[in-house]
PDB file of C-alpha atoms and ligand atoms in Angstrom:
ATOM      1  CA  MET A1347       0.000   0.000   0.000  1.00  0.00           C
ATOM      2  CA  ILE A1348       1.079   3.551  -0.598  1.00  0.00           C
ATOM      3  CA  VAL A1349       0.644   5.719   2.470  1.00  0.00           C
ATOM      4  CA  VAL A1350       1.039   9.453   2.994  1.00  0.00           C
ATOM      5  CA  PHE A1351       1.695  10.940   6.436  1.00  0.00           C
ATOM      6  CA  ILE A1352       0.525  14.471   7.116  1.00  0.00           C
ATOM      7  CA  GLY A1353       1.562  16.148  10.339  1.00  0.00           C
ATOM      8  CA  PRO A1354       3.747  18.922  11.700  1.00  0.00           C
ATOM      9  CA  SER A1355       7.257  18.283  12.918  1.00  0.00           C
ATOM     10  CA  GLY A1356       7.092  16.805  16.420  1.00  0.00           C
ATOM     11  CA  CYS A1357       3.665  15.133  16.036  1.00  0.00           C
ATOM     12  CA  GLY A1358       5.211  11.679  16.375  1.00  0.00           C
ATOM     13  CA  LYS A1359       4.893  10.567  12.775  1.00  0.00           C
ATOM     14  CA  GLY A1360       8.615   9.818  12.583  1.00  0.00           C
ATOM     15  CA  THR A1361       8.271   7.147  15.253  1.00  0.00           C
ATOM     16  CA  GLN A1362       5.361   5.545  13.408  1.00  0.00           C
ATOM     17  CA  ALA A1363       7.308   5.768  10.155  1.00  0.00           C
ATOM     18  CA  GLU A1364      10.125   3.771  11.786  1.00  0.00           C
ATOM     19  CA  PHE A1365       7.599   1.118  12.732  1.00  0.00           C
ATOM     20  CA  LEU A1366       6.256   0.782   9.175  1.00  0.00           C
ATOM     21  CA  LYS A1367       9.786   0.700   7.835  1.00  0.00           C
ATOM     22  CA  ASN A1368      11.339  -1.751  10.281  1.00  0.00           C
ATOM     23  CA  LYS A1369       8.410  -4.031  11.071  1.00  0.00           C
ATOM     24  CA  LYS A1370       6.338  -3.901   7.909  1.00  0.00           C
ATOM     25  CA  GLY A1371       8.988  -3.470   5.240  1.00  0.00           C
ATOM     26  CA  TYR A1372       7.766  -0.131   3.973  1.00  0.00           C
ATOM     27  CA  THR A1373      10.071   2.084   1.966  1.00  0.00           C
ATOM     28  CA  HIS A1374      10.153   5.402   3.795  1.00  0.00           C
ATOM     29  CA  ILE A1375      10.396   8.350   1.454  1.00  0.00           C
ATOM     30  CA  SER A1376      11.027  11.481   3.457  1.00  0.00           C
ATOM     31  CA  THR A1377      11.694  14.611   1.481  1.00  0.00           C
ATOM     32  CA  GLY A1378      13.755  15.901   4.390  1.00  0.00           C
ATOM     33  CA  ASP A1379      16.082  12.900   4.044  1.00  0.00           C
ATOM     34  CA  LEU A1380      16.177  13.169   0.240  1.00  0.00           C
ATOM     35  CA  LEU A1381      17.145  16.835   0.467  1.00  0.00           C
ATOM     36  CA  ARG A1382      19.773  16.139   3.115  1.00  0.00           C
ATOM     37  CA  SER A1383      21.417  13.364   1.112  1.00  0.00           C
ATOM     38  CA  GLU A1384      21.571  15.563  -2.021  1.00  0.00           C
ATOM     39  CA  GLN A1385      23.302  18.212   0.059  1.00  0.00           C
ATOM     40  CA  GLN A1386      25.728  15.727   1.547  1.00  0.00           C
ATOM     41  CA  ALA A1387      26.526  14.305  -1.890  1.00  0.00           C
ATOM     42  CA  GLY A1388      27.151  17.850  -3.116  1.00  0.00           C
ATOM     43  CA  THR A1389      25.021  17.409  -6.243  1.00  0.00           C
ATOM     44  CA  GLU A1390      23.765  20.328  -8.303  1.00  0.00           C
ATOM     45  CA  ILE A1391      20.343  20.013  -6.696  1.00  0.00           C
ATOM     46  CA  GLY A1392      22.015  19.751  -3.292  1.00  0.00           C
ATOM     47  CA  CYS A1393      23.835  23.050  -3.784  1.00  0.00           C
ATOM     48  CA  LYS A1394      20.645  24.779  -4.901  1.00  0.00           C
ATOM     49  CA  VAL A1395      18.808  23.404  -1.867  1.00  0.00           C
ATOM     50  CA  LYS A1396      21.533  24.623   0.477  1.00  0.00           C
ATOM     51  CA  GLU A1397      21.306  28.073  -1.049  1.00  0.00           C
ATOM     52  CA  ASP A1398      17.499  28.172  -0.762  1.00  0.00           C
ATOM     53  CA  ILE A1399      17.576  27.049   2.866  1.00  0.00           C
ATOM     54  CA  ALA A1400      20.232  29.646   3.709  1.00  0.00           C
ATOM     55  CA  ASN A1401      18.015  32.310   2.133  1.00  0.00           C
ATOM     56  CA  GLY A1402      14.966  31.062   4.042  1.00  0.00           C
ATOM     57  CA  LYS A1403      13.250  30.063   0.832  1.00  0.00           C
ATOM     58  CA  LEU A1404      10.894  27.138   0.380  1.00  0.00           C
ATOM     59  CA  ILE A1405      12.313  24.335  -1.705  1.00  0.00           C
ATOM     60  CA  SER A1406      10.596  24.528  -5.081  1.00  0.00           C
ATOM     61  CA  ASP A1407       7.984  21.969  -6.140  1.00  0.00           C
ATOM     62  CA  ASP A1408      10.108  21.080  -9.145  1.00  0.00           C
ATOM     63  CA  ILE A1409      13.126  20.076  -7.072  1.00  0.00           C
ATOM     64  CA  VAL A1410      11.070  18.035  -4.624  1.00  0.00           C
ATOM     65  CA  LEU A1411       9.192  16.316  -7.451  1.00  0.00           C
ATOM     66  CA  ALA A1412      12.380  15.466  -9.329  1.00  0.00           C
ATOM     67  CA  LEU A1413      13.832  13.815  -6.222  1.00  0.00           C
ATOM     68  CA  VAL A1414      10.679  11.816  -5.513  1.00  0.00           C
ATOM     69  CA  LYS A1415      10.480  10.693  -9.132  1.00  0.00           C
ATOM     70  CA  LYS A1416      14.070   9.496  -9.018  1.00  0.00           C
ATOM     71  CA  LYS A1417      13.309   7.517  -5.880  1.00  0.00           C
ATOM     72  CA  LEU A1418      10.101   6.013  -7.287  1.00  0.00           C
ATOM     73  CA  GLU A1419      11.954   4.747 -10.324  1.00  0.00           C
ATOM     74  CA  LEU A1420      13.678   2.242  -8.043  1.00  0.00           C
ATOM     75  CA  LEU A1421      10.210   0.701  -7.657  1.00  0.00           C
ATOM     76  CA  PRO A1422      10.044  -0.644  -4.124  1.00  0.00           C
ATOM     77  CA  LYS A1423       8.119  -3.915  -3.929  1.00  0.00           C
ATOM     78  CA  ASN A1424       6.506  -3.468  -0.548  1.00  0.00           C
ATOM     79  CA  GLY A1425       4.579  -0.506   0.719  1.00  0.00           C
ATOM     80  CA  ILE A1426       5.748   3.040   0.267  1.00  0.00           C
ATOM     81  CA  LEU A1427       5.395   5.702   2.915  1.00  0.00           C
ATOM     82  CA  PHE A1428       5.630   9.371   2.018  1.00  0.00           C
ATOM     83  CA  ASP A1429       6.554  11.612   4.906  1.00  0.00           C
ATOM     84  CA  GLY A1430       6.740  15.381   4.535  1.00  0.00           C
ATOM     85  CA  PHE A1431       5.520  15.022   0.984  1.00  0.00           C
ATOM     86  CA  PRO A1432       3.392  16.163  -0.745  1.00  0.00           C
ATOM     87  CA  ARG A1433       3.515  19.614   0.791  1.00  0.00           C
ATOM     88  CA  THR A1434       1.660  21.562  -1.895  1.00  0.00           C
ATOM     89  CA  LEU A1435      -1.366  20.855  -4.052  1.00  0.00           C
ATOM     90  CA  LYS A1436       0.854  20.888  -7.094  1.00  0.00           C
ATOM     91  CA  GLN A1437       3.005  18.160  -5.527  1.00  0.00           C
ATOM     92  CA  ALA A1438      -0.079  16.125  -4.572  1.00  0.00           C
ATOM     93  CA  LYS A1439      -1.435  16.201  -8.108  1.00  0.00           C
ATOM     94  CA  ALA A1440       1.976  15.442  -9.612  1.00  0.00           C
ATOM     95  CA  LEU A1441       2.368  12.478  -7.262  1.00  0.00           C
ATOM     96  CA  ASP A1442      -0.937  11.016  -8.458  1.00  0.00           C
ATOM     97  CA  LEU A1443       0.292  11.239 -12.046  1.00  0.00           C
ATOM     98  CA  MET A1444       3.668   9.662 -11.214  1.00  0.00           C
ATOM     99  CA  LEU A1445       1.919   6.793  -9.451  1.00  0.00           C
ATOM    100  CA  LEU A1446      -0.508   6.371 -12.328  1.00  0.00           C
ATOM    101  CA  ASP A1447       2.514   5.914 -14.562  1.00  0.00           C
ATOM    102  CA  ILE A1448       3.647   2.925 -12.529  1.00  0.00           C
ATOM    103  CA  LYS A1449       0.066   1.672 -12.052  1.00  0.00           C
ATOM    104  CA  LYS A1450      -0.073   2.407  -8.370  1.00  0.00           C
ATOM    105  CA  GLU A1451      -2.241   4.649  -6.231  1.00  0.00           C
ATOM    106  CA  ILE A1452      -2.358   6.051  -2.727  1.00  0.00           C
ATOM    107  CA  GLY A1453      -4.206   3.748  -0.335  1.00  0.00           C
ATOM    108  CA  CYS A1454      -4.399   5.916   2.742  1.00  0.00           C
ATOM    109  CA  VAL A1455      -3.468   9.380   3.976  1.00  0.00           C
ATOM    110  CA  VAL A1456      -2.884   9.512   7.719  1.00  0.00           C
ATOM    111  CA  ASP A1457      -3.388  12.921   9.260  1.00  0.00           C
ATOM    112  CA  PHE A1458      -1.626  13.260  12.641  1.00  0.00           C
ATOM    113  CA  SER A1459      -3.780  15.684  14.592  1.00  0.00           C
ATOM    114  CA  VAL A1460      -2.201  17.423  17.587  1.00  0.00           C
ATOM    115  CA  THR A1461      -2.701  20.774  19.368  1.00  0.00           C
ATOM    116  CA  GLU A1462      -0.049  23.473  19.641  1.00  0.00           C
ATOM    117  CA  ASP A1463       0.252  23.004  23.428  1.00  0.00           C
ATOM    118  CA  GLU A1464       0.809  19.282  23.119  1.00  0.00           C
ATOM    119  CA  LEU A1465       3.280  19.825  20.366  1.00  0.00           C
ATOM    120  CA  TYR A1466       5.253  22.294  22.448  1.00  0.00           C
ATOM    121  CA  ASN A1467       5.329  19.917  25.405  1.00  0.00           C
ATOM    122  CA  ARG A1468       6.704  17.304  23.118  1.00  0.00           C
ATOM    123  CA  ILE A1469       9.412  19.247  21.327  1.00  0.00           C
ATOM    124  CA  LYS A1470      10.609  20.734  24.622  1.00  0.00           C
ATOM    125  CA  GLY A1471      12.301  17.429  25.401  1.00  0.00           C
ATOM    126  CA  ARG A1472      13.473  16.746  21.901  1.00  0.00           C
ATOM    127  CA  PHE A1473      17.092  15.991  21.079  1.00  0.00           C
ATOM    128  CA  MET A1474      18.834  14.401  18.156  1.00  0.00           C
ATOM    129  CA  CYS A1475      21.849  12.301  17.283  1.00  0.00           C
ATOM    130  CA  ILE A1476      24.605  14.472  15.827  1.00  0.00           C
ATOM    131  CA  LYS A1477      25.716  11.762  13.432  1.00  0.00           C
ATOM    132  CA  CYS A1478      22.524  10.293  11.927  1.00  0.00           C
ATOM    133  CA  SER A1479      19.897  12.906  12.930  1.00  0.00           C
ATOM    134  CA  ARG A1480      17.686  10.333  14.658  1.00  0.00           C
ATOM    135  CA  LEU A1481      15.254  12.201  16.948  1.00  0.00           C
ATOM    136  CA  TYR A1482      14.618  11.322  20.565  1.00  0.00           C
ATOM    137  CA  ASN A1483      12.443  12.744  23.276  1.00  0.00           C
ATOM    138  CA  ASP A1484      13.087  13.130  26.960  1.00  0.00           C
ATOM    139  CA  PRO A1485      11.338  11.366  28.719  1.00  0.00           C
ATOM    140  CA  ASN A1486       9.036   9.664  26.192  1.00  0.00           C
ATOM    141  CA  TYR A1487      11.410   8.300  23.620  1.00  0.00           C
ATOM    142  CA  MET A1488      14.919   7.764  24.915  1.00  0.00           C
ATOM    143  CA  PRO A1489      17.674   5.652  23.319  1.00  0.00           C
ATOM    144  CA  LYS A1490      17.346   1.998  24.344  1.00  0.00           C
ATOM    145  CA  VAL A1491      20.854   2.117  25.826  1.00  0.00           C
ATOM    146  CA  LYS A1492      21.351   5.331  27.791  1.00  0.00           C
ATOM    147  CA  GLY A1493      23.479   7.831  25.899  1.00  0.00           C
ATOM    148  CA  VAL A1494      23.914   5.622  22.810  1.00  0.00           C
ATOM    149  CA  CYS A1495      22.050   6.210  19.548  1.00  0.00           C
ATOM    150  CA  ASP A1496      19.784   3.260  18.593  1.00  0.00           C
ATOM    151  CA  LYS A1497      20.492   3.697  14.935  1.00  0.00           C
ATOM    152  CA  CYS A1498      24.217   4.468  14.621  1.00  0.00           C
ATOM    153  CA  GLN A1499      25.633   3.900  18.137  1.00  0.00           C
ATOM    154  CA  SER A1500      26.976   7.442  18.287  1.00  0.00           C
ATOM    155  CA  THR A1501      27.182   8.945  21.762  1.00  0.00           C
ATOM    156  CA  GLU A1502      26.850  12.592  20.808  1.00  0.00           C
ATOM    157  CA  PHE A1503      23.520  14.373  20.840  1.00  0.00           C
ATOM    158  CA  LYS A1504      22.277  17.916  20.474  1.00  0.00           C
ATOM    159  CA  THR A1505      19.010  19.800  20.872  1.00  0.00           C
ATOM    160  CA  ARG A1506      17.589  21.624  17.905  1.00  0.00           C
ATOM    161  CA  PRO A1507      17.982  25.387  18.125  1.00  0.00           C
ATOM    162  CA  ASP A1508      14.628  25.900  16.401  1.00  0.00           C
ATOM    163  CA  ASP A1509      12.667  24.057  19.092  1.00  0.00           C
ATOM    164  CA  THR A1510      11.328  27.161  20.870  1.00  0.00           C
ATOM    165  CA  ALA A1511       7.670  28.140  21.467  1.00  0.00           C
ATOM    166  CA  GLU A1512       7.971  31.129  19.174  1.00  0.00           C
ATOM    167  CA  VAL A1513       9.514  29.250  16.282  1.00  0.00           C
ATOM    168  CA  LEU A1514       7.023  26.440  16.779  1.00  0.00           C
ATOM    169  CA  SER A1515       4.079  28.810  16.605  1.00  0.00           C
ATOM    170  CA  LYS A1516       5.345  30.300  13.348  1.00  0.00           C
ATOM    171  CA  ARG A1517       6.174  26.924  11.885  1.00  0.00           C
ATOM    172  CA  LEU A1518       2.726  25.626  12.768  1.00  0.00           C
ATOM    173  CA  ALA A1519       0.890  28.561  11.201  1.00  0.00           C
ATOM    174  CA  TRP A1520       2.917  28.057   8.061  1.00  0.00           C
ATOM    175  CA  PHE A1521       2.268  24.326   8.119  1.00  0.00           C
ATOM    176  CA  LYS A1522      -1.506  24.814   8.466  1.00  0.00           C
ATOM    177  CA  GLU A1523      -1.609  27.197   5.562  1.00  0.00           C
ATOM    178  CA  LEU A1524       0.351  24.826   3.388  1.00  0.00           C
ATOM    179  CA  VAL A1525      -1.432  21.668   4.344  1.00  0.00           C
ATOM    180  CA  THR A1526      -5.091  22.705   4.411  1.00  0.00           C
ATOM    181  CA  PRO A1527      -5.602  22.410   0.627  1.00  0.00           C
ATOM    182  CA  ILE A1528      -3.846  19.016   0.598  1.00  0.00           C
ATOM    183  CA  ARG A1529      -6.063  17.725   3.388  1.00  0.00           C
ATOM    184  CA  GLU A1530      -9.091  18.909   1.459  1.00  0.00           C
ATOM    185  CA  TYR A1531      -7.802  17.256  -1.719  1.00  0.00           C
ATOM    186  CA  TYR A1532      -7.401  13.867  -0.055  1.00  0.00           C
ATOM    187  CA  LYS A1533     -10.651  14.227   1.871  1.00  0.00           C
ATOM    188  CA  GLN A1534     -12.542  14.599  -1.368  1.00  0.00           C
ATOM    189  CA  LYS A1535     -10.846  11.462  -2.647  1.00  0.00           C
ATOM    190  CA  ASN A1536     -12.005   9.713   0.514  1.00  0.00           C
ATOM    191  CA  LEU A1537      -8.444   8.815   1.522  1.00  0.00           C
ATOM    192  CA  LEU A1538      -7.976  10.985   4.598  1.00  0.00           C
ATOM    193  CA  LYS A1539      -7.896   9.329   8.029  1.00  0.00           C
ATOM    194  CA  THR A1540      -7.374  11.617  10.996  1.00  0.00           C
ATOM    195  CA  LEU A1541      -5.801  10.146  14.090  1.00  0.00           C
ATOM    196  CA  ASP A1542      -5.418  11.639  17.533  1.00  0.00           C
ATOM    197  CA  ALA A1543      -1.644  12.032  17.758  1.00  0.00           C
ATOM    198  CA  SER A1544      -1.791  13.216  21.392  1.00  0.00           C
ATOM    199  CA  GLN A1545      -2.213   9.592  22.503  1.00  0.00           C
ATOM    200  CA  SER A1546       0.681   7.354  23.539  1.00  0.00           C
ATOM    201  CA  ILE A1547       3.010   5.976  20.859  1.00  0.00           C
ATOM    202  CA  LEU A1548       1.359   2.572  21.205  1.00  0.00           C
ATOM    203  CA  GLN A1549      -2.178   3.911  20.952  1.00  0.00           C
ATOM    204  CA  VAL A1550      -1.272   5.972  17.902  1.00  0.00           C
ATOM    205  CA  ARG A1551       0.295   2.907  16.345  1.00  0.00           C
ATOM    206  CA  GLU A1552      -2.830   0.821  16.973  1.00  0.00           C
ATOM    207  CA  GLU A1553      -5.043   3.449  15.404  1.00  0.00           C
ATOM    208  CA  MET A1554      -2.711   3.725  12.415  1.00  0.00           C
ATOM    209  CA  VAL A1555      -2.556  -0.051  11.957  1.00  0.00           C
ATOM    210  CA  SER A1556      -6.361  -0.228  11.963  1.00  0.00           C
ATOM    211  CA  PHE A1557      -6.503   2.491   9.298  1.00  0.00           C
ATOM    212  CA  LEU A1558      -3.992   0.686   7.113  1.00  0.00           C
ATOM    213  CA  ARG A1559      -5.466  -2.761   7.867  1.00  0.00           C
ATOM    214  CA  ILE A1560      -1.985  -4.280   8.187  1.00  0.00           C
TER     215      ILE A1560
HETATM  216 ZN1   ZN B 648      22.695   8.177  15.422  1.00  0.00          ZN
END
């Protein structure tokens, strides 16, 4: 099945994405990761992205779409999970066309619903691995071995400088504006499932699993 996650940064969708990836064999396509790896590889797109981010610009639809298309061409056999994509209506419509090309379609769009207060409480404790960028949360989602990253075994962590109430509020307003037309688009296609992301990780997972019928 092809699944799309909608939700602001910090809503817990990353944790659920890990579950689909590790336990259910989904291919996780995160535009954040795609953009980061282009930058690290120093490609032409990567340089452009770096420049846009430095100038506080949004990454253009064309760049994001090109990266997703490249990834889709590898044709994963199991499920595909899109995370952080699509972010605009143009991207959503383009994705439908790309999937049509490979005779696939979106099976479910999971909307992670969470209030600003809850979100702030959550990101307050957030920290990440310096090496692999895996996110953790104190006290809800700590590394399995204290002080050691689950994913890459690094022992160095940092908090994100943009995790303040003010930045969050701005980011959320921007997110809402961006995402409202996409929600509407998928709602009309009868694909949108809203889950209460303020629940525990396990409860959220159960709700998600029932939506996806996996
Ligand atoms: Zn790590």
